[in-house]
Amino acid sequence: MRSMPYIRFYSSKFMIEVSDLTMIERGYYITLLCSQHTIGRLTEREILIICGIKSLSEIDYVMRKFDRDENGLYYNRQMDEEIQK
């Protein structure tokens, strides 16, 4: 299913959700959310390339906001819900 070129963005919810992240981690997080919206659930390799890192452990706090599906792909539940809408 192809996503719309936009999503609803709830700024107050986002700010609460990232309150435990540094500004750099927030950048990784919003970039991964946009990537999930654009290309779908993400492989570990895609995340490493998108973020320019060598290991997911470098962004451990960011990755806590993502789940893995039965195929091992990473996704954010809220983003999945917004894509479905």
PDB file of N, CA, C and O in Angstrom:
ATOM      1  N   MET A   1       0.828  -1.183   0.000  1.00  0.00           N
ATOM      2  CA  MET A   1       0.000   0.000   0.000  1.00  0.00           C
ATOM      3  C   MET A   1       0.876   1.251   0.000  1.00  0.00           C
ATOM      4  O   MET A   1       1.754   1.404   0.824  1.00  0.00           O
ATOM      5  N   ARG A   2       0.657   2.126  -0.921  1.00  0.00           N
ATOM      6  CA  ARG A   2       1.439   3.356  -1.030  1.00  0.00           C
ATOM      7  C   ARG A   2       0.863   4.406  -0.093  1.00  0.00           C
ATOM      8  O   ARG A   2      -0.341   4.613  -0.036  1.00  0.00           O
ATOM      9  N   SER A   3       1.726   5.077   0.642  1.00  0.00           N
ATOM     10  CA  SER A   3       1.253   6.072   1.604  1.00  0.00           C
ATOM     11  C   SER A   3       1.014   7.412   0.922  1.00  0.00           C
ATOM     12  O   SER A   3       1.528   7.690  -0.162  1.00  0.00           O
ATOM     13  N   MET A   4       0.216   8.227   1.580  1.00  0.00           N
ATOM     14  CA  MET A   4      -0.038   9.586   1.110  1.00  0.00           C
ATOM     15  C   MET A   4       1.247  10.395   1.266  1.00  0.00           C
ATOM     16  O   MET A   4       2.113  10.029   2.063  1.00  0.00           O
ATOM     17  N   PRO A   5       1.376  11.497   0.543  1.00  0.00           N
ATOM     18  CA  PRO A   5       2.598  12.295   0.653  1.00  0.00           C
ATOM     19  C   PRO A   5       2.653  13.113   1.946  1.00  0.00           C
ATOM     20  O   PRO A   5       3.576  13.888   2.157  1.00  0.00           O
ATOM     21  N   TYR A   6       1.690  12.907   2.822  1.00  0.00           N
ATOM     22  CA  TYR A   6       1.665  13.633   4.101  1.00  0.00           C
ATOM     23  C   TYR A   6       1.027  12.746   5.161  1.00  0.00           C
ATOM     24  O   TYR A   6       0.382  11.754   4.860  1.00  0.00           O
ATOM     25  N   ILE A   7       1.248  13.124   6.412  1.00  0.00           N
ATOM     26  CA  ILE A   7       0.599  12.457   7.542  1.00  0.00           C
ATOM     27  C   ILE A   7       0.152  13.523   8.525  1.00  0.00           C
ATOM     28  O   ILE A   7       0.636  14.656   8.492  1.00  0.00           O
ATOM     29  N   ARG A   8      -0.754  13.147   9.399  1.00  0.00           N
ATOM     30  CA  ARG A   8      -1.127  14.049  10.490  1.00  0.00           C
ATOM     31  C   ARG A   8       0.041  14.074  11.458  1.00  0.00           C
ATOM     32  O   ARG A   8       0.606  13.030  11.780  1.00  0.00           O
ATOM     33  N   PHE A   9       0.378  15.262  11.917  1.00  0.00           N
ATOM     34  CA  PHE A   9       1.484  15.413  12.860  1.00  0.00           C
ATOM     35  C   PHE A   9       0.958  16.100  14.104  1.00  0.00           C
ATOM     36  O   PHE A   9       0.493  17.233  14.040  1.00  0.00           O
ATOM     37  N   TYR A  10       1.004  15.400  15.206  1.00  0.00           N
ATOM     38  CA  TYR A  10       0.514  15.923  16.477  1.00  0.00           C
ATOM     39  C   TYR A  10       1.716  16.454  17.258  1.00  0.00           C
ATOM     40  O   TYR A  10       2.405  15.700  17.941  1.00  0.00           O
ATOM     41  N   SER A  11       1.967  17.745  17.138  1.00  0.00           N
ATOM     42  CA  SER A  11       3.185  18.324  17.710  1.00  0.00           C
ATOM     43  C   SER A  11       3.262  18.156  19.221  1.00  0.00           C
ATOM     44  O   SER A  11       4.338  17.854  19.753  1.00  0.00           O
ATOM     45  N   SER A  12       2.154  18.331  19.941  1.00  0.00           N
ATOM     46  CA  SER A  12       2.221  18.190  21.401  1.00  0.00           C
ATOM     47  C   SER A  12       2.534  16.740  21.787  1.00  0.00           C
ATOM     48  O   SER A  12       3.341  16.489  22.688  1.00  0.00           O
ATOM     49  N   LYS A  13       1.948  15.781  21.101  1.00  0.00           N
ATOM     50  CA  LYS A  13       2.235  14.374  21.371  1.00  0.00           C
ATOM     51  C   LYS A  13       3.692  14.054  21.048  1.00  0.00           C
ATOM     52  O   LYS A  13       4.366  13.347  21.795  1.00  0.00           O
ATOM     53  N   PHE A  14       4.170  14.579  19.931  1.00  0.00           N
ATOM     54  CA  PHE A  14       5.563  14.352  19.546  1.00  0.00           C
ATOM     55  C   PHE A  14       6.508  14.909  20.612  1.00  0.00           C
ATOM     56  O   PHE A  14       7.458  14.237  21.010  1.00  0.00           O
ATOM     57  N   MET A  15       6.251  16.121  21.073  1.00  0.00           N
ATOM     58  CA  MET A  15       7.137  16.738  22.064  1.00  0.00           C
ATOM     59  C   MET A  15       7.171  15.934  23.365  1.00  0.00           C
ATOM     60  O   MET A  15       8.223  15.794  23.984  1.00  0.00           O
ATOM     61  N   ILE A  16       6.046  15.399  23.759  1.00  0.00           N
ATOM     62  CA  ILE A  16       6.017  14.556  24.958  1.00  0.00           C
ATOM     63  C   ILE A  16       6.803  13.270  24.705  1.00  0.00           C
ATOM     64  O   ILE A  16       7.595  12.831  25.538  1.00  0.00           O
ATOM     65  N   GLU A  17       6.603  12.699  23.529  1.00  0.00           N
ATOM     66  CA  GLU A  17       7.250  11.436  23.184  1.00  0.00           C
ATOM     67  C   GLU A  17       8.770  11.553  23.111  1.00  0.00           C
ATOM     68  O   GLU A  17       9.483  10.589  23.382  1.00  0.00           O
ATOM     69  N   VAL A  18       9.289  12.714  22.740  1.00  0.00           N
ATOM     70  CA  VAL A  18      10.745  12.873  22.600  1.00  0.00           C
ATOM     71  C   VAL A  18      11.389  13.561  23.794  1.00  0.00           C
ATOM     72  O   VAL A  18      12.571  13.886  23.754  1.00  0.00           O
ATOM     73  N   SER A  19      10.636  13.759  24.855  1.00  0.00           N
ATOM     74  CA  SER A  19      11.179  14.495  26.005  1.00  0.00           C
ATOM     75  C   SER A  19      12.370  13.787  26.649  1.00  0.00           C
ATOM     76  O   SER A  19      13.177  14.427  27.326  1.00  0.00           O
ATOM     77  N   ASP A  20      12.512  12.486  26.415  1.00  0.00           N
ATOM     78  CA  ASP A  20      13.641  11.739  26.971  1.00  0.00           C
ATOM     79  C   ASP A  20      14.802  11.594  25.984  1.00  0.00           C
ATOM     80  O   ASP A  20      15.771  10.899  26.264  1.00  0.00           O
ATOM     81  N   LEU A  21      14.704  12.251  24.825  1.00  0.00           N
ATOM     82  CA  LEU A  21      15.750  12.165  23.804  1.00  0.00           C
ATOM     83  C   LEU A  21      16.542  13.455  23.710  1.00  0.00           C
ATOM     84  O   LEU A  21      16.003  14.549  23.909  1.00  0.00           O
ATOM     85  N   THR A  22      17.821  13.318  23.373  1.00  0.00           N
ATOM     86  CA  THR A  22      18.636  14.506  23.089  1.00  0.00           C
ATOM     87  C   THR A  22      18.183  15.096  21.758  1.00  0.00           C
ATOM     88  O   THR A  22      17.457  14.455  20.992  1.00  0.00           O
ATOM     89  N   MET A  23      18.649  16.287  21.445  1.00  0.00           N
ATOM     90  CA  MET A  23      18.285  16.905  20.168  1.00  0.00           C
ATOM     91  C   MET A  23      18.778  16.057  18.991  1.00  0.00           C
ATOM     92  O   MET A  23      18.072  15.919  17.993  1.00  0.00           O
ATOM     93  N   ILE A  24      19.947  15.474  19.105  1.00  0.00           N
ATOM     94  CA  ILE A  24      20.467  14.622  18.028  1.00  0.00           C
ATOM     95  C   ILE A  24      19.602  13.378  17.886  1.00  0.00           C
ATOM     96  O   ILE A  24      19.241  12.970  16.774  1.00  0.00           O
ATOM     97  N   GLU A  25      19.228  12.767  19.001  1.00  0.00           N
ATOM     98  CA  GLU A  25      18.359  11.584  18.951  1.00  0.00           C
ATOM     99  C   GLU A  25      17.001  11.931  18.350  1.00  0.00           C
ATOM    100  O   GLU A  25      16.421  11.136  17.613  1.00  0.00           O
ATOM    101  N   ARG A  26      16.506  13.128  18.633  1.00  0.00           N
ATOM    102  CA  ARG A  26      15.234  13.560  18.043  1.00  0.00           C
ATOM    103  C   ARG A  26      15.346  13.625  16.528  1.00  0.00           C
ATOM    104  O   ARG A  26      14.407  13.292  15.806  1.00  0.00           O
ATOM    105  N   GLY A  27      16.483  14.047  16.042  1.00  0.00           N
ATOM    106  CA  GLY A  27      16.722  14.089  14.603  1.00  0.00           C
ATOM    107  C   GLY A  27      16.685  12.699  13.987  1.00  0.00           C
ATOM    108  O   GLY A  27      16.076  12.489  12.936  1.00  0.00           O
ATOM    109  N   TYR A  28      17.345  11.750  14.650  1.00  0.00           N
ATOM    110  CA  TYR A  28      17.289  10.361  14.177  1.00  0.00           C
ATOM    111  C   TYR A  28      15.852   9.861  14.184  1.00  0.00           C
ATOM    112  O   TYR A  28      15.395   9.223  13.237  1.00  0.00           O
ATOM    113  N   TYR A  29      15.149  10.147  15.262  1.00  0.00           N
ATOM    114  CA  TYR A  29      13.786   9.640  15.426  1.00  0.00           C
ATOM    115  C   TYR A  29      12.851  10.157  14.328  1.00  0.00           C
ATOM    116  O   TYR A  29      12.179   9.368  13.662  1.00  0.00           O
ATOM    117  N   ILE A  30      12.820  11.465  14.108  1.00  0.00           N
ATOM    118  CA  ILE A  30      11.916  12.023  13.100  1.00  0.00           C
ATOM    119  C   ILE A  30      12.321  11.537  11.705  1.00  0.00           C
ATOM    120  O   ILE A  30      11.465  11.275  10.854  1.00  0.00           O
ATOM    121  N   THR A  31      13.607  11.360  11.477  1.00  0.00           N
ATOM    122  CA  THR A  31      14.079  10.848  10.186  1.00  0.00           C
ATOM    123  C   THR A  31      13.614   9.417   9.965  1.00  0.00           C
ATOM    124  O   THR A  31      13.156   9.060   8.868  1.00  0.00           O
ATOM    125  N   LEU A  32      13.679   8.596  11.005  1.00  0.00           N
ATOM    126  CA  LEU A  32      13.206   7.212  10.878  1.00  0.00           C
ATOM    127  C   LEU A  32      11.696   7.151  10.714  1.00  0.00           C
ATOM    128  O   LEU A  32      11.185   6.327   9.949  1.00  0.00           O
ATOM    129  N   LEU A  33      10.978   8.018  11.399  1.00  0.00           N
ATOM    130  CA  LEU A  33       9.526   8.071  11.217  1.00  0.00           C
ATOM    131  C   LEU A  33       9.177   8.427   9.777  1.00  0.00           C
ATOM    132  O   LEU A  33       8.319   7.793   9.154  1.00  0.00           O
ATOM    133  N   CYS A  34       9.844   9.438   9.243  1.00  0.00           N
ATOM    134  CA  CYS A  34       9.593   9.845   7.851  1.00  0.00           C
ATOM    135  C   CYS A  34       9.979   8.733   6.881  1.00  0.00           C
ATOM    136  O   CYS A  34       9.289   8.514   5.879  1.00  0.00           O
ATOM    137  N   SER A  35      11.057   8.027   7.183  1.00  0.00           N
ATOM    138  CA  SER A  35      11.483   6.922   6.325  1.00  0.00           C
ATOM    139  C   SER A  35      10.456   5.802   6.343  1.00  0.00           C
ATOM    140  O   SER A  35      10.129   5.229   5.295  1.00  0.00           O
ATOM    141  N   GLN A  36       9.932   5.486   7.518  1.00  0.00           N
ATOM    142  CA  GLN A  36       8.891   4.458   7.603  1.00  0.00           C
ATOM    143  C   GLN A  36       7.668   4.886   6.806  1.00  0.00           C
ATOM    144  O   GLN A  36       7.081   4.082   6.089  1.00  0.00           O
ATOM    145  N   HIS A  37       7.307   6.140   6.899  1.00  0.00           N
ATOM    146  CA  HIS A  37       6.152   6.632   6.144  1.00  0.00           C
ATOM    147  C   HIS A  37       6.395   6.527   4.646  1.00  0.00           C
ATOM    148  O   HIS A  37       5.509   6.176   3.872  1.00  0.00           O
ATOM    149  N   THR A  38       7.602   6.807   4.231  1.00  0.00           N
ATOM    150  CA  THR A  38       7.934   6.847   2.810  1.00  0.00           C
ATOM    151  C   THR A  38       8.149   5.467   2.203  1.00  0.00           C
ATOM    152  O   THR A  38       7.635   5.180   1.115  1.00  0.00           O
ATOM    153  N   ILE A  39       8.913   4.611   2.890  1.00  0.00           N
ATOM    154  CA  ILE A  39       9.280   3.327   2.279  1.00  0.00           C
ATOM    155  C   ILE A  39       8.711   2.104   2.994  1.00  0.00           C
ATOM    156  O   ILE A  39       8.846   0.991   2.513  1.00  0.00           O
ATOM    157  N   GLY A  40       8.095   2.301   4.157  1.00  0.00           N
ATOM    158  CA  GLY A  40       7.530   1.180   4.898  1.00  0.00           C
ATOM    159  C   GLY A  40       8.415   0.755   6.050  1.00  0.00           C
ATOM    160  O   GLY A  40       9.367   1.438   6.412  1.00  0.00           O
ATOM    161  N   ARG A  41       8.083  -0.378   6.614  1.00  0.00           N
ATOM    162  CA  ARG A  41       8.857  -0.906   7.740  1.00  0.00           C
ATOM    163  C   ARG A  41      10.305  -1.078   7.314  1.00  0.00           C
ATOM    164  O   ARG A  41      10.592  -1.364   6.157  1.00  0.00           O
ATOM    165  N   LEU A  42      11.201  -0.919   8.272  1.00  0.00           N
ATOM    166  CA  LEU A  42      12.624  -0.791   7.967  1.00  0.00           C
ATOM    167  C   LEU A  42      13.448  -1.988   8.419  1.00  0.00           C
ATOM    168  O   LEU A  42      13.237  -2.517   9.507  1.00  0.00           O
ATOM    169  N   THR A  43      14.416  -2.354   7.594  1.00  0.00           N
ATOM    170  CA  THR A  43      15.384  -3.366   7.993  1.00  0.00           C
ATOM    171  C   THR A  43      16.453  -2.703   8.854  1.00  0.00           C
ATOM    172  O   THR A  43      16.612  -1.478   8.844  1.00  0.00           O
ATOM    173  N   GLU A  44      17.195  -3.519   9.574  1.00  0.00           N
ATOM    174  CA  GLU A  44      18.301  -2.974  10.373  1.00  0.00           C
ATOM    175  C   GLU A  44      19.298  -2.259   9.460  1.00  0.00           C
ATOM    176  O   GLU A  44      19.775  -1.168   9.776  1.00  0.00           O
ATOM    177  N   ARG A  45      19.603  -2.858   8.324  1.00  0.00           N
ATOM    178  CA  ARG A  45      20.559  -2.249   7.385  1.00  0.00           C
ATOM    179  C   ARG A  45      20.077  -0.883   6.909  1.00  0.00           C
ATOM    180  O   ARG A  45      20.846   0.066   6.831  1.00  0.00           O
ATOM    181  N   GLU A  46      18.792  -0.779   6.594  1.00  0.00           N
ATOM    182  CA  GLU A  46      18.250   0.519   6.165  1.00  0.00           C
ATOM    183  C   GLU A  46      18.398   1.566   7.269  1.00  0.00           C
ATOM    184  O   GLU A  46      18.785   2.707   6.999  1.00  0.00           O
ATOM    185  N   ILE A  47      18.130   1.178   8.497  1.00  0.00           N
ATOM    186  CA  ILE A  47      18.266   2.118   9.616  1.00  0.00           C
ATOM    187  C   ILE A  47      19.708   2.573   9.759  1.00  0.00           C
ATOM    188  O   ILE A  47      19.974   3.766   9.934  1.00  0.00           O
ATOM    189  N   LEU A  48      20.648   1.636   9.665  1.00  0.00           N
ATOM    190  CA  LEU A  48      22.066   1.990   9.775  1.00  0.00           C
ATOM    191  C   LEU A  48      22.473   2.974   8.680  1.00  0.00           C
ATOM    192  O   LEU A  48      23.168   3.955   8.942  1.00  0.00           O
ATOM    193  N   ILE A  49      22.027   2.725   7.470  1.00  0.00           N
ATOM    194  CA  ILE A  49      22.370   3.599   6.347  1.00  0.00           C
ATOM    195  C   ILE A  49      21.698   4.962   6.500  1.00  0.00           C
ATOM    196  O   ILE A  49      22.343   6.002   6.344  1.00  0.00           O
ATOM    197  N   ILE A  50      20.412   4.966   6.806  1.00  0.00           N
ATOM    198  CA  ILE A  50      19.667   6.216   6.946  1.00  0.00           C
ATOM    199  C   ILE A  50      20.289   7.107   8.022  1.00  0.00           C
ATOM    200  O   ILE A  50      20.421   8.316   7.841  1.00  0.00           O
ATOM    201  N   CYS A  51      20.686   6.497   9.139  1.00  0.00           N
ATOM    202  CA  CYS A  51      21.223   7.261  10.264  1.00  0.00           C
ATOM    203  C   CYS A  51      22.740   7.460  10.186  1.00  0.00           C
ATOM    204  O   CYS A  51      23.292   8.239  10.963  1.00  0.00           O
ATOM    205  N   GLY A  52      23.397   6.764   9.277  1.00  0.00           N
ATOM    206  CA  GLY A  52      24.849   6.896   9.157  1.00  0.00           C
ATOM    207  C   GLY A  52      25.581   6.381  10.382  1.00  0.00           C
ATOM    208  O   GLY A  52      26.547   6.998  10.837  1.00  0.00           O
ATOM    209  N   ILE A  53      25.109   5.261  10.911  1.00  0.00           N
ATOM    210  CA  ILE A  53      25.723   4.674  12.104  1.00  0.00           C
ATOM    211  C   ILE A  53      26.170   3.250  11.799  1.00  0.00           C
ATOM    212  O   ILE A  53      25.808   2.688  10.774  1.00  0.00           O
ATOM    213  N   LYS A  54      26.960   2.677  12.712  1.00  0.00           N
ATOM    214  CA  LYS A  54      27.477   1.326  12.511  1.00  0.00           C
ATOM    215  C   LYS A  54      26.709   0.276  13.310  1.00  0.00           C
ATOM    216  O   LYS A  54      26.767  -0.901  12.998  1.00  0.00           O
ATOM    217  N   SER A  55      25.996   0.706  14.351  1.00  0.00           N
ATOM    218  CA  SER A  55      25.282  -0.233  15.207  1.00  0.00           C
ATOM    219  C   SER A  55      24.035   0.426  15.786  1.00  0.00           C
ATOM    220  O   SER A  55      24.058   1.620  16.131  1.00  0.00           O
ATOM    221  N   LEU A  56      22.962  -0.339  15.913  1.00  0.00           N
ATOM    222  CA  LEU A  56      21.735   0.192  16.505  1.00  0.00           C
ATOM    223  C   LEU A  56      21.948   0.607  17.954  1.00  0.00           C
ATOM    224  O   LEU A  56      21.220   1.452  18.471  1.00  0.00           O
ATOM    225  N   SER A  57      22.961   0.043  18.597  1.00  0.00           N
ATOM    226  CA  SER A  57      23.238   0.410  19.989  1.00  0.00           C
ATOM    227  C   SER A  57      23.617   1.886  20.120  1.00  0.00           C
ATOM    228  O   SER A  57      23.492   2.460  21.196  1.00  0.00           O
ATOM    229  N   GLU A  58      24.044   2.501  19.015  1.00  0.00           N
ATOM    230  CA  GLU A  58      24.385   3.929  19.041  1.00  0.00           C
ATOM    231  C   GLU A  58      23.147   4.800  19.253  1.00  0.00           C
ATOM    232  O   GLU A  58      23.263   5.943  19.685  1.00  0.00           O
ATOM    233  N   ILE A  59      21.986   4.265  18.901  1.00  0.00           N
ATOM    234  CA  ILE A  59      20.739   5.017  19.062  1.00  0.00           C
ATOM    235  C   ILE A  59      19.726   4.200  19.869  1.00  0.00           C
ATOM    236  O   ILE A  59      18.543   4.145  19.557  1.00  0.00           O
ATOM    237  N   ASP A  60      20.221   3.596  20.935  1.00  0.00           N
ATOM    238  CA  ASP A  60      19.405   2.709  21.763  1.00  0.00           C
ATOM    239  C   ASP A  60      18.106   3.365  22.222  1.00  0.00           C
ATOM    240  O   ASP A  60      17.041   2.770  22.131  1.00  0.00           O
ATOM    241  N   TYR A  61      18.164   4.601  22.697  1.00  0.00           N
ATOM    242  CA  TYR A  61      16.953   5.265  23.191  1.00  0.00           C
ATOM    243  C   TYR A  61      15.952   5.524  22.074  1.00  0.00           C
ATOM    244  O   TYR A  61      14.744   5.449  22.280  1.00  0.00           O
ATOM    245  N   VAL A  62      16.432   5.811  20.887  1.00  0.00           N
ATOM    246  CA  VAL A  62      15.554   6.014  19.735  1.00  0.00           C
ATOM    247  C   VAL A  62      14.883   4.689  19.364  1.00  0.00           C
ATOM    248  O   VAL A  62      13.667   4.638  19.138  1.00  0.00           O
ATOM    249  N   MET A  63      15.652   3.628  19.340  1.00  0.00           N
ATOM    250  CA  MET A  63      15.124   2.333  18.913  1.00  0.00           C
ATOM    251  C   MET A  63      14.103   1.764  19.893  1.00  0.00           C
ATOM    252  O   MET A  63      13.297   0.915  19.518  1.00  0.00           O
ATOM    253  N   ARG A  64      14.085   2.259  21.117  1.00  0.00           N
ATOM    254  CA  ARG A  64      13.073   1.821  22.082  1.00  0.00           C
ATOM    255  C   ARG A  64      11.678   2.260  21.661  1.00  0.00           C
ATOM    256  O   ARG A  64      10.690   1.758  22.162  1.00  0.00           O
ATOM    257  N   LYS A  65      11.596   3.185  20.737  1.00  0.00           N
ATOM    258  CA  LYS A  65      10.313   3.691  20.258  1.00  0.00           C
ATOM    259  C   LYS A  65       9.809   2.911  19.036  1.00  0.00           C
ATOM    260  O   LYS A  65       8.795   3.250  18.455  1.00  0.00           O
ATOM    261  N   PHE A  66      10.549   1.879  18.666  1.00  0.00           N
ATOM    262  CA  PHE A  66      10.202   1.035  17.528  1.00  0.00           C
ATOM    263  C   PHE A  66      10.034  -0.411  17.983  1.00  0.00           C
ATOM    264  O   PHE A  66      10.707  -0.862  18.896  1.00  0.00           O
ATOM    265  N   ASP A  67       9.124  -1.112  17.331  1.00  0.00           N
ATOM    266  CA  ASP A  67       8.913  -2.532  17.563  1.00  0.00           C
ATOM    267  C   ASP A  67       9.426  -3.288  16.346  1.00  0.00           C
ATOM    268  O   ASP A  67       9.740  -2.686  15.320  1.00  0.00           O
ATOM    269  N   ARG A  68       9.496  -4.609  16.489  1.00  0.00           N
ATOM    270  CA  ARG A  68       9.864  -5.467  15.356  1.00  0.00           C
ATOM    271  C   ARG A  68       8.691  -6.367  15.043  1.00  0.00           C
ATOM    272  O   ARG A  68       8.032  -6.889  15.935  1.00  0.00           O
ATOM    273  N   ASP A  69       8.446  -6.537  13.754  1.00  0.00           N
ATOM    274  CA  ASP A  69       7.359  -7.421  13.346  1.00  0.00           C
ATOM    275  C   ASP A  69       7.874  -8.856  13.188  1.00  0.00           C
ATOM    276  O   ASP A  69       9.045  -9.142  13.459  1.00  0.00           O
ATOM    277  N   GLU A  70       6.992  -9.743  12.736  1.00  0.00           N
ATOM    278  CA  GLU A  70       7.340 -11.160  12.600  1.00  0.00           C
ATOM    279  C   GLU A  70       8.427 -11.411  11.561  1.00  0.00           C
ATOM    280  O   GLU A  70       9.057 -12.470  11.551  1.00  0.00           O
ATOM    281  N   ASN A  71       8.680 -10.431  10.698  1.00  0.00           N
ATOM    282  CA  ASN A  71       9.743 -10.548   9.691  1.00  0.00           C
ATOM    283  C   ASN A  71      11.036  -9.857  10.120  1.00  0.00           C
ATOM    284  O   ASN A  71      11.974  -9.761   9.330  1.00  0.00           O
ATOM    285  N   GLY A  72      11.059  -9.347  11.343  1.00  0.00           N
ATOM    286  CA  GLY A  72      12.253  -8.672  11.847  1.00  0.00           C
ATOM    287  C   GLY A  72      12.381  -7.228  11.415  1.00  0.00           C
ATOM    288  O   GLY A  72      13.422  -6.610  11.623  1.00  0.00           O
ATOM    289  N   LEU A  73      11.329  -6.670  10.806  1.00  0.00           N
ATOM    290  CA  LEU A  73      11.360  -5.279  10.348  1.00  0.00           C
ATOM    291  C   LEU A  73      10.952  -4.349  11.482  1.00  0.00           C
ATOM    292  O   LEU A  73      10.091  -4.685  12.297  1.00  0.00           O
ATOM    293  N   TYR A  74      11.561  -3.189  11.517  1.00  0.00           N
ATOM    294  CA  TYR A  74      11.295  -2.207  12.555  1.00  0.00           C
ATOM    295  C   TYR A  74      10.186  -1.254  12.134  1.00  0.00           C
ATOM    296  O   TYR A  74      10.126  -0.832  10.977  1.00  0.00           O
ATOM    297  N   TYR A  75       9.335  -0.893  13.096  1.00  0.00           N
ATOM    298  CA  TYR A  75       8.258   0.051  12.825  1.00  0.00           C
ATOM    299  C   TYR A  75       7.827   0.725  14.116  1.00  0.00           C
ATOM    300  O   TYR A  75       7.997   0.194  15.210  1.00  0.00           O
ATOM    301  N   ASN A  76       7.285   1.912  13.959  1.00  0.00           N
ATOM    302  CA  ASN A  76       6.709   2.656  15.068  1.00  0.00           C
ATOM    303  C   ASN A  76       5.197   2.464  14.991  1.00  0.00           C
ATOM    304  O   ASN A  76       4.606   2.674  13.925  1.00  0.00           O
ATOM    305  N   ARG A  77       4.592   2.069  16.081  1.00  0.00           N
ATOM    306  CA  ARG A  77       3.155   1.750  16.068  1.00  0.00           C
ATOM    307  C   ARG A  77       2.297   2.945  15.676  1.00  0.00           C
ATOM    308  O   ARG A  77       1.369   2.817  14.881  1.00  0.00           O
ATOM    309  N   GLN A  78       2.591   4.103  16.230  1.00  0.00           N
ATOM    310  CA  GLN A  78       1.802   5.285  15.912  1.00  0.00           C
ATOM    311  C   GLN A  78       1.905   5.627  14.432  1.00  0.00           C
ATOM    312  O   GLN A  78       0.903   5.962  13.784  1.00  0.00           O
ATOM    313  N   MET A  79       3.098   5.517  13.872  1.00  0.00           N
ATOM    314  CA  MET A  79       3.262   5.793  12.447  1.00  0.00           C
ATOM    315  C   MET A  79       2.476   4.782  11.622  1.00  0.00           C
ATOM    316  O   MET A  79       1.843   5.151  10.633  1.00  0.00           O
ATOM    317  N   ASP A  80       2.504   3.528  12.018  1.00  0.00           N
ATOM    318  CA  ASP A  80       1.714   2.511  11.308  1.00  0.00           C
ATOM    319  C   ASP A  80       0.230   2.899  11.305  1.00  0.00           C
ATOM    320  O   ASP A  80      -0.441   2.797  10.282  1.00  0.00           O
ATOM    321  N   GLU A  81      -0.268   3.347  12.440  1.00  0.00           N
ATOM    322  CA  GLU A  81      -1.671   3.746  12.539  1.00  0.00           C
ATOM    323  C   GLU A  81      -1.968   4.937  11.634  1.00  0.00           C
ATOM    324  O   GLU A  81      -3.002   4.977  10.955  1.00  0.00           O
ATOM    325  N   GLU A  82      -1.070   5.905  11.599  1.00  0.00           N
ATOM    326  CA  GLU A  82      -1.279   7.091  10.750  1.00  0.00           C
ATOM    327  C   GLU A  82      -1.247   6.716   9.276  1.00  0.00           C
ATOM    328  O   GLU A  82      -2.018   7.246   8.479  1.00  0.00           O
ATOM    329  N   ILE A  83      -0.376   5.804   8.912  1.00  0.00           N
ATOM    330  CA  ILE A  83      -0.306   5.356   7.515  1.00  0.00           C
ATOM    331  C   ILE A  83      -1.621   4.686   7.120  1.00  0.00           C
ATOM    332  O   ILE A  83      -2.127   4.892   6.008  1.00  0.00           O
ATOM    333  N   GLN A  84      -2.190   3.896   8.022  1.00  0.00           N
ATOM    334  CA  GLN A  84      -3.452   3.211   7.743  1.00  0.00           C
ATOM    335  C   GLN A  84      -4.613   4.183   7.553  1.00  0.00           C
ATOM    336  O   GLN A  84      -5.543   3.901   6.799  1.00  0.00           O
ATOM    337  N   LYS A  85      -4.561   5.311   8.237  1.00  0.00           N
ATOM    338  CA  LYS A  85      -5.644   6.309   8.118  1.00  0.00           C
ATOM    339  C   LYS A  85      -5.598   6.938   6.750  1.00  0.00           C
ATOM    340  O   LYS A  85      -6.497   7.344   6.159  1.00  0.00           O
TER     341      LYS A  85
END
